[in-house]
Every structure is written in structure tokens, then in C-alpha cells.
Amino acid sequence: MKKFLIIIISIMTMFLIACNSAENNVFNMIINNQDTSEIAADENSEGESTNNNELSEDTDDNKELESDTEEPGKEFAFASAEEIENISDEDLLYIYNHDYDTYDFFPEGEYTEIDYFGKEMLVLTETCPDAPTECMLFFIEDCFSIDESELNSVIDSQKMKTFAEVDITDAIYSCNTSYTEYEPGKAIDDFKLILCGENDSYVEYTSTYTEINRYYDDNRVLVSNETQRAYRWIYMKSLVYTKVEDKRQLIMLGELSLDYVKEQMDIYNDYNKSTVLYREVAEEEDCYIYTCYYIHPMIGGEAQSSELYLLKEVIQIDKESHKVQYKSAEIVKTVDIP
């Protein structure tokens, strides 16, 4: 069902990012199904990110070009990195051509997915009428600095909710208010902000409103149309960006453990990767290692071939500093898409 969300998200992403960046530089916006495979290009020799806008590179355009997929008929469960790395070309293409979600590859409850707290889609659209949720917007806070004494505690719940409510309202109004009563432009009506719920990792809201667009038609007559919009907003409590030696660095807050690291990175990857087929977490003396395998299509243009990649990404979380370091994504397998 995720794939139905992608088309409408790609349409709305650019204007929301632009407006939110202009009004507020405190949060970094991450849209679902983006890929972090290019993160290494923006890292220094120690793996610290220097990208000031996004943690991951947008792959929505590629996803828009995918053909309609069928309901999956085969079950897959990968028990080891060796097993997923030796997947056949036929099985990889089968997964790509059928409507699998990440959770289809894990036992129930094994992969931590986003909780919608029982709040269903509030506004249906022609683009994704069957979507179970609104378009997802994912935020990681930017902090100037974090003291060592604060590393083991996530962002305070009330502080996060207070900020999120102001941030969402400001972002929506600033993006959609640009005309007077008798001029072309945009405005909103019937704005509502709903707290869906929260847990130890994030606060979740839904915003709904009517978008009003006024414009001149071909006969120079001022006309207007109305469109219903709805967004699901996820504000992470456990992941923040901070400055380390004048560089922007992702930090994982909270009491680190094998299960905790797995849970937080699952949540992050839930709407940041295409389809995760397998992941594992290991503990070493000074860090935790989160490794995930996911598919990513590269759709060629005219006279170009289309390929499907199986990618391996390794993320290292330092036990002492809580730094989240990305290693270069590795292409494990490449398959031509017929």
C-alpha cells in the first residue's frame, strides 16, 4: 500500500520543503521512501555528515515510473546476510514486481513500524484513494549542541509537542497564504491539527485543511478551486542533529542497547527506505552496527536500460558519543528490469 502514497508525496514534497526551510531551520524534513545510498558523498573521513538539508537522497521520481505491481503470492523470510546476498535474480524481480511491504519479510512484531494510533486516512484523494494514512512527513530536530549529560535522555515530551504544534501550523500557513480577497494566489480554510498519539520514540500529528487556489483562466477570469489536504507528521524524540567540531552530526539519544538501536533505526528506515528485505544488529566493544538490505530501482530514460539494485547499508552508533555514522552503501546485486 506504500506505493500508492508515493505519487502524491512527490507532488507535495518540494513546496513543503521550501516553505519549512524558509520559515524554520530547526527541523530537517525527511519524506518516506528516500534513499541514503549517496550519504557517503557528504561525509568527511570520519563519516560525519556535512549535508545541511537532508539525510537522504530523494528517489520518488524513480518510484513514480514503476509499473503497477501485483499482490504478492510468495512468502520470503531471510535468516542471514549470506542468504539475502545470494537471492536469485528471479526472486528479486518477483519482489519488485509485486506489492510487498517491509513487514512482509519479518515475523509479526519483529520489525518496528510506525504506529498510526488508530487514526485512519482523514482525506481521500484521487491519487491514493485507498491509502491507509495521510502523506507522511518525517522530522529530525537540529540542535546547536548537546551536553554529554543529555545523551541518555530523549527530547522531553511536552517540549516536543509544544514545538511541533507551532512548527506545523506555521509551515502550513506560510506555504498556503499568498493572496488578498481579489487577487490570485493560495489560502487555506478549515485547518485542524490532531494529536494522533505518542510513544517513547516520537510524537505524531495529523493536519487537515482545504487548500484554495485562485488563478486567472484563459479568458482572464479569476477562478478558484478547493483541494482537501491531509498530512501525518512524525517528530522523533531519539534522533537529533547537532554540531560537532563545526560539522552537522546525527546523534541517537537515549539509553543505548542492542534492542533500542534496532527499534530506533527500524522506525527511521520505515519511511526512509524503499523496501527493506533484511536487517541485523550487532554489538561490538565500542559501538552498535545496524546493517540493512533494501531494493532500489533505477529507471532509465529513453534508450537507457532500467536496473534493480539490492543495496547493503551499514550504520554505526558509537556507544560513548552516540554519533550515528553512515558507511558507503554497497551494491550487492544488480538485475536488469525487463
Coordinates of C-alpha atoms in Angstrom, one line a residue, residues 1-12 31-33 64 68 99 120-136 227-232 271:
M1 CA 0.0 0.0 0.0
K2 CA 3.0 2.3 0.5
K3 CA 3.4 2.6 -3.2
F4 CA 0.1 4.4 -3.6
L5 CA 1.4 7.2 -1.3
I6 CA 4.5 7.9 -3.4
I7 CA 2.8 9.7 -6.3
I8 CA 1.1 12.3 -4.1
I9 CA 4.1 12.7 -1.9
S10 CA 6.3 13.5 -4.8
I11 CA 3.9 16.3 -5.9
M12 CA 3.8 17.9 -2.5
I31 CA 10.0 12.2 3.2
N32 CA 9.1 8.5 3.0
N33 CA 10.9 6.1 0.6
E64 CA 6.8 7.2 -9.9
D68 CA 1.7 -1.3 -11.5
D99 CA 3.2 -5.2 -3.8
E120 CA -7.1 6.4 9.6
M121 CA -6.9 8.4 6.4
L122 CA -8.9 11.6 7.0
V123 CA -8.9 12.9 3.5
L124 CA -9.2 10.6 0.5
T125 CA -7.7 11.8 -2.8
E126 CA -8.0 10.7 -6.4
T127 CA -4.3 9.9 -6.4
C128 CA -4.3 7.5 -3.5
P129 CA -7.9 6.8 -2.5
D130 CA -7.1 3.6 -0.7
A131 CA -4.1 4.9 1.3
P132 CA -4.3 3.9 5.0
T133 CA -2.7 7.1 6.2
E134 CA -2.1 10.7 5.0
C135 CA 1.2 11.7 3.3
M136 CA 4.0 11.1 5.8
T227 CA -8.5 20.7 -2.6
Q228 CA -8.6 18.7 0.6
R229 CA -5.1 18.0 2.1
A230 CA -4.0 15.8 5.0
Y231 CA -0.6 15.1 6.4
R232 CA 0.8 12.8 9.1
Y271 CA 9.7 5.6 5.8

